[in-house]
Amino acid sequence: MKRLITRGLMFGNLIEVSSPQLVARYNRALRMLIGRETALSDFHIDLSGYSPEIGDEFGDHFYLNPNGANRQFILLTTAQKEAPLLNIRFSTSRSILTRFIEANEAQLFALTARDVVAGELQGSVYAVDSPAKLLDLRRVTVEADTIGGHVADAGKLAGLIERFRREPDGWRDEALIAGMIQLARRTGDVTRVPIHLPAMSFEQPDFWTSLFGGLYVFQGQKFPAVISRGGVTGLGQMPVGQVMDFTHRNHIADWLERNGLVEPIVQARGTNGGAILRQKMDFILLDAADSLGIDVGDARRTELRKVAYKLGPALPDEFLGLAAMLRWVEEAGPWPQISSEHPAYFYTLRGRPGPDRDLVNMLLSELSPMDVRQLFITHKERFYEDYRGWSEKKREYVADFLAREYQVDKEGAREALFGPEPKMDELARPDMREGPKPTRELRDIVGPWGAMRPGQGRAQGERR
């Protein structure tokens, strides 16, 4: 992993904690949250305040998330909102924490100037001891305060001030006045500089979790479902309409289509489908060459083309399917027949714009794992897991490619691949129980690859 770290592809943008004052504040928070302290004099923290170095010291990298369902966090600075979130158990955790910080940034900036802020992402269950419990995690509430209780004290002081103003003889109540003075010494003048950090709740009907081998939970769709990376037999009874695993390719494809969650890359607005297909084909060739021990030199496209010539009839079906699609894009071939049973099928799709776009792209990356760029962008946990099993040559090539082609312009690369980022109002979904109602075009009705291209007399694609 050192190769990834040195290129900023792992543990990048962590916040350094090295001043004695900040270390002392962090230890105060640790004592309150878990009853332990670190002996380290400097370390780095992520968005939630988790430190890989302290995780090594404690022998527990989930020291801020012991039960897996209610992640605790420590804020030393609002700059943590730009840091990554490590050891993710739920895909929604990063966006929830980031939105909480941004919504309360002025208050948090003032509070962290005097003390450390600690809190928790509270779900509706205290422990997830069975897969069925995941379906109870529909809402997450974020509550936070300083270790010194400034927010709680400010609330008490505001109440006493209101009582003082309301009661006719309040100015004679010495106990009331003494209480106000005592609280004001800790909070300051809350009438001029209010301290208010309300609990915030976020809906999470759809999410991925690393628990139970990796599950995708979709409860906010018209047709709810749970999709498992492993088998479905060990999940037990799940109170949801459809339960699938990655071997159920036809069922997953049909479910994605019925909910209007995907679109073909080559027909997505504002996308250079040909360039994306070529890069996916390069990754597939690299994987095939690596598994067969074929030298790819510096893995330039000319070298990879030679690999394709060497493989000949042994070229992977994923490569052949994307090559057929590329020929159609370049107006040099017929509309390809790629059904959901074809190994290339999920490589040809991306998440449709909407609140679940990133989650769907995350799912697609696991269904098309040879596309290492999409895997890294949308599902770093799976990327790091797969990376450990690659050869040194593939590790070097992929790390170099990501540092060269992705790190220099992350936002541009994401927009080119997946479209513009969803707006905040698109992410807010107070109630999605009825599911989205996307516009159904002809290609949606007959399947992504069942529609005619312009000028064709009839559809040539397969229907599922």
PDB file of N, CA, C and O in Angstrom, residues 370-398:
ATOM      1  N   MET A 370     -13.106  -5.035 -13.392  1.00  0.00           N
ATOM      2  CA  MET A 370     -11.872  -4.793 -14.135  1.00  0.00           C
ATOM      3  C   MET A 370     -11.704  -3.330 -14.518  1.00  0.00           C
ATOM      4  O   MET A 370     -10.619  -2.907 -14.901  1.00  0.00           O
ATOM      5  N   ASP A 371     -12.774  -2.538 -14.425  1.00  0.00           N
ATOM      6  CA  ASP A 371     -12.665  -1.105 -14.653  1.00  0.00           C
ATOM      7  C   ASP A 371     -12.144  -0.476 -13.362  1.00  0.00           C
ATOM      8  O   ASP A 371     -12.900   0.019 -12.533  1.00  0.00           O
ATOM      9  N   VAL A 372     -10.828  -0.499 -13.195  1.00  0.00           N
ATOM     10  CA  VAL A 372     -10.222  -0.107 -11.922  1.00  0.00           C
ATOM     11  C   VAL A 372     -10.383   1.376 -11.628  1.00  0.00           C
ATOM     12  O   VAL A 372     -10.374   1.788 -10.467  1.00  0.00           O
ATOM     13  N   ARG A 373     -10.526   2.202 -12.648  1.00  0.00           N
ATOM     14  CA  ARG A 373     -10.730   3.633 -12.399  1.00  0.00           C
ATOM     15  C   ARG A 373     -12.077   3.873 -11.732  1.00  0.00           C
ATOM     16  O   ARG A 373     -12.158   4.572 -10.727  1.00  0.00           O
ATOM     17  N   GLN A 374     -13.138   3.287 -12.272  1.00  0.00           N
ATOM     18  CA  GLN A 374     -14.448   3.456 -11.650  1.00  0.00           C
ATOM     19  C   GLN A 374     -14.480   2.828 -10.266  1.00  0.00           C
ATOM     20  O   GLN A 374     -15.082   3.376  -9.343  1.00  0.00           O
ATOM     21  N   LEU A 375     -13.801   1.680 -10.113  1.00  0.00           N
ATOM     22  CA  LEU A 375     -13.758   1.022  -8.811  1.00  0.00           C
ATOM     23  C   LEU A 375     -13.090   1.917  -7.775  1.00  0.00           C
ATOM     24  O   LEU A 375     -13.576   2.051  -6.642  1.00  0.00           O
ATOM     25  N   PHE A 376     -11.986   2.557  -8.158  1.00  0.00           N
ATOM     26  CA  PHE A 376     -11.288   3.439  -7.220  1.00  0.00           C
ATOM     27  C   PHE A 376     -12.131   4.656  -6.866  1.00  0.00           C
ATOM     28  O   PHE A 376     -12.199   5.049  -5.694  1.00  0.00           O
ATOM     29  N   ILE A 377     -12.782   5.249  -7.840  1.00  0.00           N
ATOM     30  CA  ILE A 377     -13.547   6.467  -7.596  1.00  0.00           C
ATOM     31  C   ILE A 377     -14.776   6.187  -6.740  1.00  0.00           C
ATOM     32  O   ILE A 377     -15.081   6.951  -5.815  1.00  0.00           O
ATOM     33  N   THR A 378     -15.487   5.131  -7.033  1.00  0.00           N
ATOM     34  CA  THR A 378     -16.792   4.917  -6.400  1.00  0.00           C
ATOM     35  C   THR A 378     -16.768   3.950  -5.229  1.00  0.00           C
ATOM     36  O   THR A 378     -17.708   3.946  -4.430  1.00  0.00           O
ATOM     37  N   HIS A 379     -15.718   3.119  -5.110  1.00  0.00           N
ATOM     38  CA  HIS A 379     -15.742   2.072  -4.077  1.00  0.00           C
ATOM     39  C   HIS A 379     -14.315   1.755  -3.628  1.00  0.00           C
ATOM     40  O   HIS A 379     -13.759   0.710  -3.942  1.00  0.00           O
ATOM     41  N   LYS A 380     -13.729   2.683  -2.882  1.00  0.00           N
ATOM     42  CA  LYS A 380     -12.332   2.523  -2.492  1.00  0.00           C
ATOM     43  C   LYS A 380     -12.104   1.304  -1.621  1.00  0.00           C
ATOM     44  O   LYS A 380     -11.036   0.687  -1.678  1.00  0.00           O
ATOM     45  N   GLU A 381     -13.057   0.926  -0.781  1.00  0.00           N
ATOM     46  CA  GLU A 381     -12.881  -0.251   0.077  1.00  0.00           C
ATOM     47  C   GLU A 381     -12.666  -1.504  -0.778  1.00  0.00           C
ATOM     48  O   GLU A 381     -11.772  -2.300  -0.511  1.00  0.00           O
ATOM     49  N   ARG A 382     -13.481  -1.678  -1.817  1.00  0.00           N
ATOM     50  CA  ARG A 382     -13.318  -2.833  -2.709  1.00  0.00           C
ATOM     51  C   ARG A 382     -12.031  -2.703  -3.520  1.00  0.00           C
ATOM     52  O   ARG A 382     -11.328  -3.690  -3.769  1.00  0.00           O
ATOM     53  N   PHE A 383     -11.687  -1.477  -3.935  1.00  0.00           N
ATOM     54  CA  PHE A 383     -10.454  -1.268  -4.695  1.00  0.00           C
ATOM     55  C   PHE A 383      -9.246  -1.705  -3.882  1.00  0.00           C
ATOM     56  O   PHE A 383      -8.386  -2.439  -4.382  1.00  0.00           O
ATOM     57  N   TYR A 384      -9.150  -1.258  -2.612  1.00  0.00           N
ATOM     58  CA  TYR A 384      -8.002  -1.617  -1.787  1.00  0.00           C
ATOM     59  C   TYR A 384      -7.963  -3.131  -1.551  1.00  0.00           C
ATOM     60  O   TYR A 384      -6.880  -3.731  -1.493  1.00  0.00           O
ATOM     61  N   GLU A 385      -9.116  -3.731  -1.411  1.00  0.00           N
ATOM     62  CA  GLU A 385      -9.172  -5.187  -1.226  1.00  0.00           C
ATOM     63  C   GLU A 385      -8.637  -5.909  -2.450  1.00  0.00           C
ATOM     64  O   GLU A 385      -7.832  -6.839  -2.336  1.00  0.00           O
ATOM     65  N   ASP A 386      -9.068  -5.497  -3.643  1.00  0.00           N
ATOM     66  CA  ASP A 386      -8.600  -6.142  -4.874  1.00  0.00           C
ATOM     67  C   ASP A 386      -7.121  -5.848  -5.114  1.00  0.00           C
ATOM     68  O   ASP A 386      -6.368  -6.710  -5.595  1.00  0.00           O
ATOM     69  N   TYR A 387      -6.686  -4.639  -4.795  1.00  0.00           N
ATOM     70  CA  TYR A 387      -5.302  -4.215  -5.023  1.00  0.00           C
ATOM     71  C   TYR A 387      -4.322  -5.164  -4.336  1.00  0.00           C
ATOM     72  O   TYR A 387      -3.263  -5.470  -4.889  1.00  0.00           O
ATOM     73  N   ARG A 388      -4.676  -5.614  -3.154  1.00  0.00           N
ATOM     74  CA  ARG A 388      -3.781  -6.503  -2.404  1.00  0.00           C
ATOM     75  C   ARG A 388      -3.508  -7.812  -3.152  1.00  0.00           C
ATOM     76  O   ARG A 388      -2.478  -8.443  -2.937  1.00  0.00           O
ATOM     77  N   GLY A 389      -4.418  -8.213  -4.018  1.00  0.00           N
ATOM     78  CA  GLY A 389      -4.235  -9.472  -4.737  1.00  0.00           C
ATOM     79  C   GLY A 389      -3.622  -9.326  -6.112  1.00  0.00           C
ATOM     80  O   GLY A 389      -3.435 -10.331  -6.800  1.00  0.00           O
ATOM     81  N   TRP A 390      -3.287  -8.122  -6.540  1.00  0.00           N
ATOM     82  CA  TRP A 390      -2.718  -7.916  -7.862  1.00  0.00           C
ATOM     83  C   TRP A 390      -1.213  -8.159  -7.860  1.00  0.00           C
ATOM     84  O   TRP A 390      -0.547  -8.136  -6.816  1.00  0.00           O
ATOM     85  N   SER A 391      -0.670  -8.365  -9.060  1.00  0.00           N
ATOM     86  CA  SER A 391       0.781  -8.478  -9.210  1.00  0.00           C
ATOM     87  C   SER A 391       1.415  -7.097  -9.044  1.00  0.00           C
ATOM     88  O   SER A 391       0.742  -6.069  -9.117  1.00  0.00           O
ATOM     89  N   GLU A 392       2.715  -7.071  -8.834  1.00  0.00           N
ATOM     90  CA  GLU A 392       3.422  -5.806  -8.667  1.00  0.00           C
ATOM     91  C   GLU A 392       3.313  -4.941  -9.923  1.00  0.00           C
ATOM     92  O   GLU A 392       3.186  -3.721  -9.842  1.00  0.00           O
ATOM     93  N   LYS A 393       3.356  -5.587 -11.102  1.00  0.00           N
ATOM     94  CA  LYS A 393       3.281  -4.816 -12.343  1.00  0.00           C
ATOM     95  C   LYS A 393       1.930  -4.134 -12.480  1.00  0.00           C
ATOM     96  O   LYS A 393       1.844  -2.968 -12.875  1.00  0.00           O
ATOM     97  N   LYS A 394       0.852  -4.848 -12.166  1.00  0.00           N
ATOM     98  CA  LYS A 394      -0.473  -4.233 -12.276  1.00  0.00           C
ATOM     99  C   LYS A 394      -0.643  -3.141 -11.227  1.00  0.00           C
ATOM    100  O   LYS A 394      -1.224  -2.087 -11.516  1.00  0.00           O
ATOM    101  N   ARG A 395      -0.140  -3.369 -10.025  1.00  0.00           N
ATOM    102  CA  ARG A 395      -0.220  -2.339  -8.995  1.00  0.00           C
ATOM    103  C   ARG A 395       0.466  -1.054  -9.449  1.00  0.00           C
ATOM    104  O   ARG A 395      -0.062   0.047  -9.282  1.00  0.00           O
ATOM    105  N   GLU A 396       1.655  -1.203 -10.036  1.00  0.00           N
ATOM    106  CA  GLU A 396       2.415  -0.042 -10.476  1.00  0.00           C
ATOM    107  C   GLU A 396       1.679   0.702 -11.584  1.00  0.00           C
ATOM    108  O   GLU A 396       1.580   1.932 -11.564  1.00  0.00           O
ATOM    109  N   TYR A 397       1.142  -0.049 -12.552  1.00  0.00           N
ATOM    110  CA  TYR A 397       0.457   0.588 -13.664  1.00  0.00           C
ATOM    111  C   TYR A 397      -0.786   1.340 -13.183  1.00  0.00           C
ATOM    112  O   TYR A 397      -1.007   2.494 -13.548  1.00  0.00           O
ATOM    113  N   VAL A 398      -1.601   0.675 -12.358  1.00  0.00           N
ATOM    114  CA  VAL A 398      -2.848   1.284 -11.909  1.00  0.00           C
ATOM    115  C   VAL A 398      -2.569   2.512 -11.044  1.00  0.00           C
ATOM    116  O   VAL A 398      -3.202   3.559 -11.199  1.00  0.00           O
TER     117      VAL A 398
END
